[in-house]
Amino acid sequence: MKNIFTKTLFLLSALPILITGCNKSENSSDKPDDKKEPSLTIDVETLTIEKFESAQLTYTLLNSDATVSWASSNSSIATIDQDGNLYACGVGSAYISATAGDLVSSCTVTVTPSTIAPTLVYDTDEITMSTEDNFEQDLYVSFKGEFVLADISLALDKDATTGLIEYSYDAENGRLSISSKQVTGSTVLVAGIEIYDTVLSHKFVVTIL
């Protein structure tokens, strides 16, 4: 009987200790210090690129499921779409910001002058034709080695002889077409366009024999 009483007394004396231990565990899990704060960071703080170049910006968003949106402080210097695709369209600096709810992160973009530029591509600028003849050749804008769909304007030079040719331009296929009339002589056709803040112009000398 003495052993049973001793074991019962021991169990009762231990019970408050167990209950007290459980209460301490629940309180510690509710402390604000244990909560992870949401954060948003653009993966680069500064970026320097040339005009006409593009870049892909990325971000890291932690402990939040908010939608991230992009914006530029100066769209004449750099633009950015909602997928983080950045395009440098002018020389200068702009701030690119990413926003998710109350979270904001920014990146400084510096755009320097371009070492590349769009160019006019053509087969020849000295064209010789017979009377009542037709002539075609490539004429298009190239940028970074690629064809750029652009509506190039055509006009006779201000001092050129008129009435010798008719001409047209197919922008979709990048083709110049010239038709000569029944008159011999020489004239000058000017092709020009302003694209990517660059003015392109070239003269084509057309001789009718």
Coordinates of N, CA and C in Angstrom, one line a residue:
M1 N 0.9 -1.2 0.0 CA 0.0 0.0 0.0 C 0.9 1.2 0.0
K2 N 2.0 1.2 0.7 CA 2.9 2.3 0.8 C 3.5 2.6 -0.6
N3 N 3.8 1.6 -1.4 CA 4.4 1.8 -2.7 C 3.4 2.4 -3.7
I4 N 2.1 2.0 -3.6 CA 1.1 2.6 -4.5 C 0.9 4.0 -4.1
F5 N 0.9 4.4 -2.9 CA 0.7 5.8 -2.5 C 1.9 6.6 -3.0
T6 N 3.1 6.1 -2.9 CA 4.3 6.8 -3.3 C 4.2 7.1 -4.8
K7 N 3.9 6.1 -5.6 CA 3.8 6.3 -7.1 C 2.8 7.3 -7.5
T8 N 1.6 7.2 -6.8 CA 0.5 8.2 -7.1 C 0.9 9.6 -6.8
L9 N 1.6 9.8 -5.7 CA 2.1 11.1 -5.3 C 3.1 11.6 -6.3
F10 N 4.0 10.8 -6.8 CA 5.0 11.2 -7.7 C 4.3 11.7 -9.0
L11 N 3.3 10.9 -9.5 CA 2.6 11.3 -10.8 C 1.9 12.6 -10.6
L12 N 1.2 12.8 -9.5 CA 0.5 14.1 -9.3 C 1.4 15.3 -9.2
S13 N 2.6 15.1 -8.6 CA 3.6 16.2 -8.5 C 4.2 16.5 -9.8
A14 N 4.3 15.6 -10.8 CA 4.9 15.8 -12.1 C 3.9 16.5 -13.0
L15 N 2.6 16.3 -12.8 CA 1.6 16.9 -13.8 C 1.7 18.3 -14.0
P16 N 1.8 19.2 -13.0 CA 2.0 20.6 -13.2 C 3.2 21.0 -14.1
I17 N 4.2 20.2 -13.9 CA 5.4 20.5 -14.7 C 5.2 20.2 -16.2
L18 N 4.5 19.1 -16.5 CA 4.1 18.8 -17.9 C 3.2 19.9 -18.5
I19 N 2.2 20.3 -17.7 CA 1.3 21.3 -18.2 C 2.0 22.6 -18.5
T20 N 2.9 23.0 -17.5 CA 3.6 24.2 -17.6 C 4.5 24.2 -18.9
G21 N 5.1 23.1 -19.1 CA 6.0 23.0 -20.3 C 5.2 23.1 -21.6
C22 N 4.0 22.6 -21.7 CA 3.2 22.7 -22.9 C 2.8 24.2 -23.2
N23 N 2.5 24.9 -22.1 CA 2.1 26.3 -22.3 C 3.3 27.2 -22.8
K24 N 4.5 26.9 -22.4 CA 5.6 27.7 -22.8 C 5.9 27.4 -24.3
S25 N 5.7 26.2 -24.8 CA 5.9 25.9 -26.3 C 4.9 26.7 -27.1
E26 N 3.6 26.8 -26.8 CA 2.6 27.5 -27.6 C 2.9 29.0 -27.7
N27 N 3.3 29.6 -26.6 CA 3.6 31.0 -26.5 C 4.8 31.4 -27.4
S28 N 5.8 30.6 -27.5 CA 7.0 30.9 -28.2 C 6.7 30.9 -29.7
S29 N 5.8 30.0 -30.2 CA 5.5 30.0 -31.6 C 4.7 31.2 -32.1
D30 N 4.1 31.9 -31.2 CA 3.3 33.1 -31.5 C 4.1 34.4 -31.5
K31 N 5.4 34.3 -31.1 CA 6.2 35.5 -31.1 C 6.4 36.2 -32.4
P32 N 6.3 37.5 -32.6 CA 6.5 38.1 -33.9 C 7.8 37.9 -34.4
D33 N 8.9 37.7 -33.6 CA 10.2 37.6 -34.1 C 10.4 36.3 -34.9
D34 N 9.5 35.4 -34.7 CA 9.5 34.1 -35.4 C 8.9 34.1 -36.8
K35 N 8.2 35.2 -37.1 CA 7.5 35.3 -38.4 C 8.5 35.8 -39.5
K36 N 8.4 35.3 -40.7 CA 9.3 35.7 -41.8 C 8.6 36.9 -42.5
E37 N 9.3 38.0 -42.6 CA 8.8 39.2 -43.3 C 8.9 39.0 -44.8
P38 N 7.9 39.5 -45.6 CA 8.0 39.4 -47.1 C 9.1 40.4 -47.6
S39 N 9.7 40.1 -48.7 CA 10.7 40.9 -49.3 C 10.7 40.8 -50.8
L40 N 11.1 41.9 -51.5 CA 11.2 41.9 -52.9 C 12.5 42.6 -53.3
T41 N 13.3 42.0 -54.2 CA 14.5 42.5 -54.6 C 14.8 42.3 -56.0
I42 N 15.0 43.3 -56.8 CA 15.5 43.2 -58.2 C 16.9 42.6 -58.1
D43 N 17.2 41.6 -59.0 CA 18.4 40.9 -58.9 C 19.7 41.6 -59.2
V44 N 19.5 42.9 -59.8 CA 20.7 43.7 -60.0 C 20.3 45.1 -59.5
E45 N 21.3 45.8 -58.9 CA 21.1 47.2 -58.4 C 21.3 48.2 -59.5
T46 N 22.3 48.0 -60.4 CA 22.6 48.9 -61.4 C 22.9 48.1 -62.7
L47 N 22.6 48.7 -63.8 CA 22.7 48.1 -65.2 C 23.2 49.2 -66.2
T48 N 24.2 48.9 -66.9 CA 24.7 49.8 -68.0 C 24.6 49.1 -69.3
I49 N 23.9 49.6 -70.2 CA 23.7 49.0 -71.6 C 23.8 50.1 -72.6
E50 N 24.0 49.7 -73.9 CA 24.0 50.6 -75.0 C 22.6 50.9 -75.5
K51 N 22.4 52.0 -76.1 CA 21.2 52.3 -76.8 C 20.9 51.3 -77.9
F52 N 19.6 50.9 -78.0 CA 19.1 49.9 -78.9 C 19.3 48.5 -78.4
E53 N 20.0 48.3 -77.2 CA 20.2 47.0 -76.6 C 19.0 46.7 -75.7
S54 N 18.8 45.4 -75.4 CA 17.8 44.9 -74.5 C 18.3 44.1 -73.4
A55 N 17.6 43.9 -72.4 CA 18.0 43.1 -71.3 C 16.8 42.5 -70.6
Q56 N 17.0 41.4 -69.8 CA 16.0 40.7 -69.1 C 16.2 41.0 -67.6
L57 N 15.3 41.7 -66.9 CA 15.4 41.9 -65.5 C 14.6 40.8 -64.7
T58 N 15.2 40.4 -63.6 CA 14.5 39.4 -62.8 C 14.4 39.9 -61.4
Y59 N 13.6 39.2 -60.6 CA 13.5 39.7 -59.2 C 13.4 38.4 -58.3
T60 N 13.5 38.6 -57.0 CA 13.3 37.6 -56.0 C 12.3 38.1 -55.0
L61 N 11.2 37.3 -54.9 CA 10.1 37.7 -54.0 C 9.9 36.6 -53.0
L62 N 10.0 36.9 -51.7 CA 10.0 35.9 -50.6 C 8.8 36.2 -49.7
N63 N 8.2 35.1 -49.3 CA 7.1 35.1 -48.3 C 5.9 36.0 -48.7
S64 N 5.6 36.0 -50.0 CA 4.5 36.8 -50.5 C 4.0 36.2 -51.8
D65 N 2.7 36.2 -52.1 CA 2.2 35.7 -53.3 C 1.6 36.9 -54.1
A66 N 2.0 38.1 -53.8 CA 1.5 39.3 -54.5 C 2.1 39.3 -56.0
T67 N 1.3 39.9 -56.9 CA 1.7 40.1 -58.3 C 2.7 41.2 -58.4
V68 N 3.8 40.9 -59.1 CA 4.9 41.9 -59.3 C 4.6 42.7 -60.6
S69 N 4.7 44.0 -60.5 CA 4.6 44.8 -61.7 C 5.8 45.7 -61.9
W70 N 6.2 46.0 -63.2 CA 7.4 46.7 -63.5 C 7.0 48.1 -64.0
A71 N 7.9 49.1 -63.8 CA 7.7 50.4 -64.3 C 9.0 51.1 -64.5
S72 N 9.0 52.1 -65.5 CA 10.2 52.9 -65.7 C 9.9 54.3 -65.4
S73 N 10.9 55.0 -64.8 CA 10.8 56.4 -64.4 C 10.9 57.3 -65.6
N74 N 11.5 56.8 -66.7 CA 11.6 57.6 -68.0 C 11.6 56.7 -69.2
S75 N 10.4 56.6 -69.8 CA 10.3 55.7 -70.9 C 11.0 56.2 -72.2
S76 N 11.4 57.4 -72.2 CA 12.2 57.9 -73.3 C 13.7 57.4 -73.3
I77 N 14.1 56.9 -72.1 CA 15.4 56.3 -71.9 C 15.4 54.8 -71.9
A78 N 14.4 54.3 -71.2 CA 14.3 52.8 -71.1 C 12.9 52.4 -70.8
T79 N 12.4 51.4 -71.6 CA 11.1 50.9 -71.4 C 11.2 49.5 -70.8
I80 N 10.1 49.0 -70.1 CA 10.1 47.7 -69.6 C 8.7 47.1 -69.6
D81 N 8.5 45.9 -70.1 CA 7.2 45.3 -70.1 C 7.0 44.5 -68.8
Q82 N 5.8 43.9 -68.7 CA 5.5 43.2 -67.4 C 6.1 41.9 -67.3
D83 N 6.9 41.5 -68.3 CA 7.7 40.3 -68.2 C 9.2 40.6 -67.8
G84 N 9.4 41.9 -67.6 CA 10.8 42.3 -67.2 C 11.7 42.5 -68.4
N85 N 11.2 42.5 -69.6 CA 12.0 42.8 -70.8 C 12.3 44.3 -70.9
L86 N 13.5 44.7 -70.8 CA 13.9 46.1 -70.9 C 14.5 46.4 -72.2
Y87 N 14.2 47.6 -72.7 CA 14.7 48.1 -74.0 C 15.3 49.5 -73.8
A88 N 16.5 49.7 -74.2 CA 17.2 51.0 -74.1 C 16.9 51.8 -75.4
C89 N 16.1 52.9 -75.2 CA 15.7 53.7 -76.4 C 16.3 55.1 -76.4
G90 N 17.0 55.5 -75.4 CA 17.6 56.8 -75.4 C 18.8 56.9 -74.4
V91 N 19.7 57.8 -74.7 CA 20.9 58.0 -73.8 C 20.6 58.7 -72.6
G92 N 21.0 58.2 -71.4 CA 20.7 58.8 -70.1 C 20.5 57.7 -69.1
S93 N 19.8 58.1 -68.0 CA 19.5 57.2 -66.9 C 18.1 57.2 -66.5
A94 N 17.6 56.0 -66.1 CA 16.2 55.8 -65.6 C 16.2 54.8 -64.5
Y95 N 15.2 55.0 -63.7 CA 15.0 54.0 -62.6 C 13.9 53.0 -63.0
I96 N 14.3 51.7 -62.8 CA 13.3 50.7 -63.1 C 12.8 50.1 -61.7
S97 N 11.5 50.1 -61.5 CA 11.0 49.7 -60.2 C 10.1 48.4 -60.4
A98 N 10.2 47.5 -59.4 CA 9.4 46.4 -59.3 C 8.5 46.6 -58.1
T99 N 7.2 46.4 -58.2 CA 6.3 46.6 -57.1 C 5.4 45.3 -56.9
A100 N 5.3 44.9 -55.6 CA 4.4 43.8 -55.2 C 3.7 44.2 -54.0
G101 N 2.4 44.7 -54.1 CA 1.7 45.2 -52.9 C 2.4 46.4 -52.4
D102 N 2.8 46.4 -51.1 CA 3.6 47.5 -50.5 C 5.1 47.4 -50.6
L103 N 5.5 46.3 -51.3 CA 7.0 46.1 -51.5 C 7.4 46.8 -52.8
V104 N 8.6 47.5 -52.7 CA 9.1 48.1 -53.9 C 10.6 47.9 -53.9
S105 N 11.2 47.6 -55.1 CA 12.6 47.5 -55.3 C 12.9 48.2 -56.6
S106 N 14.1 48.9 -56.6 CA 14.5 49.6 -57.8 C 15.9 49.3 -58.3
C107 N 16.1 49.6 -59.6 CA 17.4 49.4 -60.2 C 17.7 50.6 -61.1
T108 N 18.9 51.1 -61.1 CA 19.3 52.2 -61.9 C 19.9 51.7 -63.2
V109 N 19.3 52.2 -64.3 CA 19.7 51.8 -65.6 C 20.4 53.0 -66.3
T110 N 21.6 52.8 -66.8 CA 22.3 53.8 -67.5 C 22.5 53.4 -68.9
V111 N 22.0 54.3 -69.9 CA 22.1 53.9 -71.3 C 23.2 54.8 -71.9
T112 N 24.1 54.2 -72.6 CA 25.2 54.9 -73.2 C 25.0 54.9 -74.7
P113 N 25.7 55.8 -75.5 CA 25.5 55.8 -76.9 C 25.8 54.5 -77.6
S114 N 25.2 54.2 -78.6 CA 25.3 52.9 -79.3 C 26.5 52.9 -80.2
T115 N 27.2 51.7 -80.2 CA 28.3 51.5 -81.1 C 27.8 50.8 -82.4
I116 N 26.5 50.5 -82.4 CA 25.9 49.9 -83.6 C 24.8 50.8 -84.0
A117 N 24.3 50.7 -85.2 CA 23.2 51.5 -85.7 C 22.5 50.8 -86.8
P118 N 21.3 51.1 -87.1 CA 20.6 50.5 -88.2 C 21.2 51.0 -89.5
T119 N 21.1 50.2 -90.6 CA 21.7 50.6 -91.9 C 20.8 50.2 -93.0
L120 N 20.9 50.9 -94.1 CA 20.2 50.6 -95.3 C 21.0 49.6 -96.1
V121 N 20.3 48.5 -96.5 CA 21.0 47.4 -97.3 C 20.4 47.5 -98.7
Y122 N 21.3 47.4 -99.7 CA 20.8 47.4 -101.1 C 21.9 46.7 -101.9
D123 N 21.5 46.3 -103.1 CA 22.4 45.6 -104.0 C 23.4 46.6 -104.7
T124 N 22.9 47.7 -105.3 CA 23.7 48.6 -106.0 C 23.1 50.0 -105.9
D125 N 23.9 51.0 -105.9 CA 23.3 52.4 -106.0 C 23.6 53.1 -107.3
E126 N 24.2 52.3 -108.3 CA 24.4 52.8 -109.6 C 23.6 51.9 -110.6
I127 N 22.5 52.3 -111.0 CA 21.5 51.5 -111.7 C 21.5 51.9 -113.2
T128 N 21.7 51.0 -114.1 CA 21.7 51.2 -115.5 C 20.6 50.4 -116.2
M129 N 19.7 51.1 -116.9 CA 18.6 50.5 -117.5 C 18.4 50.9 -119.0
S130 N 17.7 50.1 -119.7 CA 17.3 50.4 -121.1 C 16.0 51.2 -121.0
T131 N 15.5 51.8 -122.1 CA 14.2 52.4 -122.1 C 13.1 51.4 -122.0
E132 N 12.1 51.7 -121.4 CA 10.9 50.8 -121.2 C 11.4 49.5 -120.5
D133 N 12.2 49.6 -119.5 CA 12.8 48.5 -118.8 C 12.3 48.4 -117.4
N134 N 12.4 47.3 -116.7 CA 12.0 47.2 -115.3 C 13.3 46.7 -114.5
F135 N 13.4 47.2 -113.3 CA 14.5 46.8 -112.5 C 14.0 46.6 -111.0
E136 N 14.5 45.6 -110.4 CA 14.2 45.4 -108.9 C 15.5 45.0 -108.2
Q137 N 15.5 45.4 -106.9 CA 16.6 45.0 -106.1 C 16.2 45.1 -104.6
D138 N 17.0 44.5 -103.7 CA 16.8 44.5 -102.3 C 17.0 46.0 -101.8
L139 N 16.2 46.4 -100.9 CA 16.4 47.7 -100.2 C 15.6 47.6 -98.9
Y140 N 16.3 47.5 -97.8 CA 15.6 47.4 -96.5 C 16.6 47.9 -95.4
V141 N 16.0 48.0 -94.2 CA 16.7 48.4 -93.0 C 17.2 47.1 -92.3
S142 N 18.5 47.1 -91.9 CA 19.0 46.0 -91.2 C 19.5 46.5 -89.8
F143 N 19.2 45.8 -88.8 CA 19.6 46.2 -87.4 C 20.0 44.9 -86.7
K144 N 21.3 44.9 -86.2 CA 21.9 43.7 -85.6 C 21.8 42.5 -86.5
G145 N 22.0 42.8 -87.8 CA 22.1 41.7 -88.8 C 20.7 41.1 -89.1
E146 N 19.6 41.8 -88.7 CA 18.3 41.2 -89.0 C 17.5 42.2 -89.8
F147 N 16.6 41.7 -90.7 CA 15.7 42.5 -91.5 C 14.7 43.2 -90.6
V148 N 14.5 44.5 -90.8 CA 13.5 45.3 -90.0 C 12.4 45.7 -91.0
L149 N 11.2 45.4 -90.7 CA 10.1 45.8 -91.5 C 9.9 47.3 -91.3
A150 N 10.1 48.1 -92.4 CA 10.1 49.5 -92.3 C 9.6 50.1 -93.6
D151 N 8.9 51.2 -93.6 CA 8.3 51.8 -94.8 C 9.3 52.9 -95.2
I152 N 10.2 52.5 -96.1 CA 11.2 53.5 -96.6 C 10.6 54.4 -97.6
S153 N 10.8 55.7 -97.5 CA 10.2 56.6 -98.5 C 11.2 56.8 -99.7
L154 N 10.6 57.1 -100.8 CA 11.3 57.3 -102.1 C 10.9 58.7 -102.7
A155 N 11.9 59.4 -103.2 CA 11.6 60.6 -103.9 C 12.8 61.0 -104.8
L156 N 12.5 61.7 -105.8 CA 13.6 62.2 -106.7 C 14.4 63.3 -106.0
D157 N 15.7 63.3 -106.2 CA 16.5 64.4 -105.6 C 16.0 65.7 -106.2
K158 N 16.1 66.8 -105.4 CA 15.6 68.1 -105.8 C 16.1 68.6 -107.1
D159 N 17.3 68.2 -107.5 CA 17.9 68.7 -108.7 C 17.9 67.6 -109.8
A160 N 17.2 66.5 -109.6 CA 17.2 65.4 -110.5 C 16.2 65.7 -111.7
T161 N 16.5 65.0 -112.8 CA 15.7 65.1 -114.0 C 14.4 64.3 -113.7
T162 N 13.3 64.9 -114.0 CA 12.0 64.2 -113.8 C 11.5 63.6 -115.1
G163 N 10.5 62.7 -115.0 CA 9.9 62.1 -116.2 C 10.6 61.0 -116.8
L164 N 11.7 60.5 -116.2 CA 12.4 59.4 -116.7 C 12.0 58.0 -116.2
I165 N 11.6 58.0 -114.9 CA 11.3 56.7 -114.2 C 10.0 56.8 -113.4
E166 N 9.5 55.6 -113.1 CA 8.5 55.4 -112.1 C 9.1 54.4 -111.1
Y167 N 8.7 54.6 -109.8 CA 9.3 53.8 -108.8 C 8.3 53.4 -107.7
S168 N 8.6 52.3 -107.0 CA 7.7 51.9 -105.9 C 8.5 51.1 -104.9
Y169 N 8.0 51.0 -103.7 CA 8.7 50.2 -102.6 C 7.8 49.2 -102.0
D170 N 8.2 48.0 -101.8 CA 7.5 46.9 -101.2 C 8.1 46.7 -99.8
A171 N 7.5 47.3 -98.7 CA 8.1 47.3 -97.4 C 8.1 45.9 -96.8
E172 N 7.1 45.1 -97.1 CA 7.0 43.8 -96.5 C 8.1 42.9 -96.9
N173 N 8.5 43.0 -98.2 CA 9.5 42.2 -98.7 C 10.9 42.9 -98.9
G174 N 10.9 44.2 -98.6 CA 12.1 45.0 -98.8 C 12.7 45.0 -100.2
R175 N 11.8 45.4 -101.1 CA 12.2 45.4 -102.5 C 11.9 46.8 -103.2
L176 N 12.8 47.3 -103.9 CA 12.7 48.5 -104.7 C 12.4 48.2 -106.2
S177 N 11.4 48.8 -106.7 CA 11.1 48.6 -108.2 C 11.2 49.9 -108.9
I178 N 11.8 49.8 -110.1 CA 11.9 51.0 -111.0 C 11.5 50.6 -112.4
S179 N 10.7 51.5 -113.0 CA 10.4 51.3 -114.4 C 10.8 52.5 -115.2
S180 N 11.5 52.3 -116.3 CA 12.0 53.4 -117.1 C 11.0 53.7 -118.2
K181 N 11.0 54.9 -118.7 CA 10.1 55.4 -119.8 C 10.9 55.4 -121.1
Q182 N 10.3 56.0 -122.1 CA 10.9 56.0 -123.5 C 12.0 57.1 -123.6
V183 N 12.4 57.6 -122.6 CA 13.4 58.7 -122.7 C 14.7 58.3 -122.0
T184 N 15.8 58.7 -122.7 CA 17.1 58.4 -122.1 C 17.6 59.5 -121.3
G185 N 18.5 59.3 -120.4 CA 19.0 60.3 -119.5 C 19.4 59.7 -118.2
S186 N 19.6 60.6 -117.2 CA 20.1 60.2 -115.9 C 19.3 60.9 -114.8
T187 N 19.0 60.3 -113.7 CA 18.3 60.9 -112.6 C 18.8 60.3 -111.3
V188 N 18.3 60.9 -110.2 CA 18.8 60.5 -108.9 C 17.5 60.2 -108.0
L189 N 17.5 59.0 -107.5 CA 16.4 58.6 -106.6 C 16.9 58.6 -105.2
V190 N 16.2 59.2 -104.2 CA 16.6 59.2 -102.8 C 15.7 58.3 -102.0
A191 N 16.3 57.4 -101.2 CA 15.6 56.6 -100.3 C 15.9 57.1 -98.9
G192 N 14.9 57.2 -98.0 CA 15.2 57.7 -96.7 C 14.2 57.2 -95.7
I193 N 14.6 57.1 -94.4 CA 13.7 56.7 -93.3 C 14.3 57.2 -92.0
E194 N 13.5 57.5 -91.0 CA 13.9 57.7 -89.7 C 13.4 56.6 -88.8
I195 N 14.4 55.9 -88.2 CA 14.1 54.7 -87.4 C 15.0 54.6 -86.3
Y196 N 14.5 54.2 -85.1 CA 15.3 54.0 -83.9 C 16.1 55.3 -83.6
D197 N 15.4 56.5 -83.8 CA 16.0 57.8 -83.6 C 17.2 58.0 -84.5
T198 N 17.3 57.3 -85.6 CA 18.4 57.5 -86.6 C 17.8 57.8 -87.9
V199 N 18.4 58.8 -88.6 CA 17.9 59.2 -89.9 C 18.8 58.5 -91.0
L200 N 18.2 57.7 -91.8 CA 19.0 56.9 -92.9 C 18.6 57.5 -94.2
S201 N 19.5 57.8 -95.1 CA 19.3 58.3 -96.4 C 20.3 57.9 -97.4
H202 N 19.9 57.6 -98.6 CA 20.9 57.2 -99.6 C 20.4 57.5 -101.0
K203 N 21.3 57.9 -101.9 CA 21.0 58.3 -103.2 C 21.3 57.2 -104.2
F204 N 20.4 56.9 -105.2 CA 20.6 55.9 -106.2 C 20.6 56.7 -107.6
V205 N 21.7 56.5 -108.3 CA 21.8 57.1 -109.6 C 21.3 56.2 -110.6
V206 N 20.2 56.6 -111.4 CA 19.6 55.8 -112.4 C 19.9 56.4 -113.8
T207 N 20.5 55.5 -114.6 CA 20.9 56.0 -116.0 C 20.1 55.2 -117.0
I208 N 19.4 55.9 -117.9 CA 18.6 55.2 -118.9 C 19.3 55.4 -120.2
L209 N 19.7 54.2 -120.9 CA 20.4 54.2 -122.1 C 19.5 53.9 -123.3

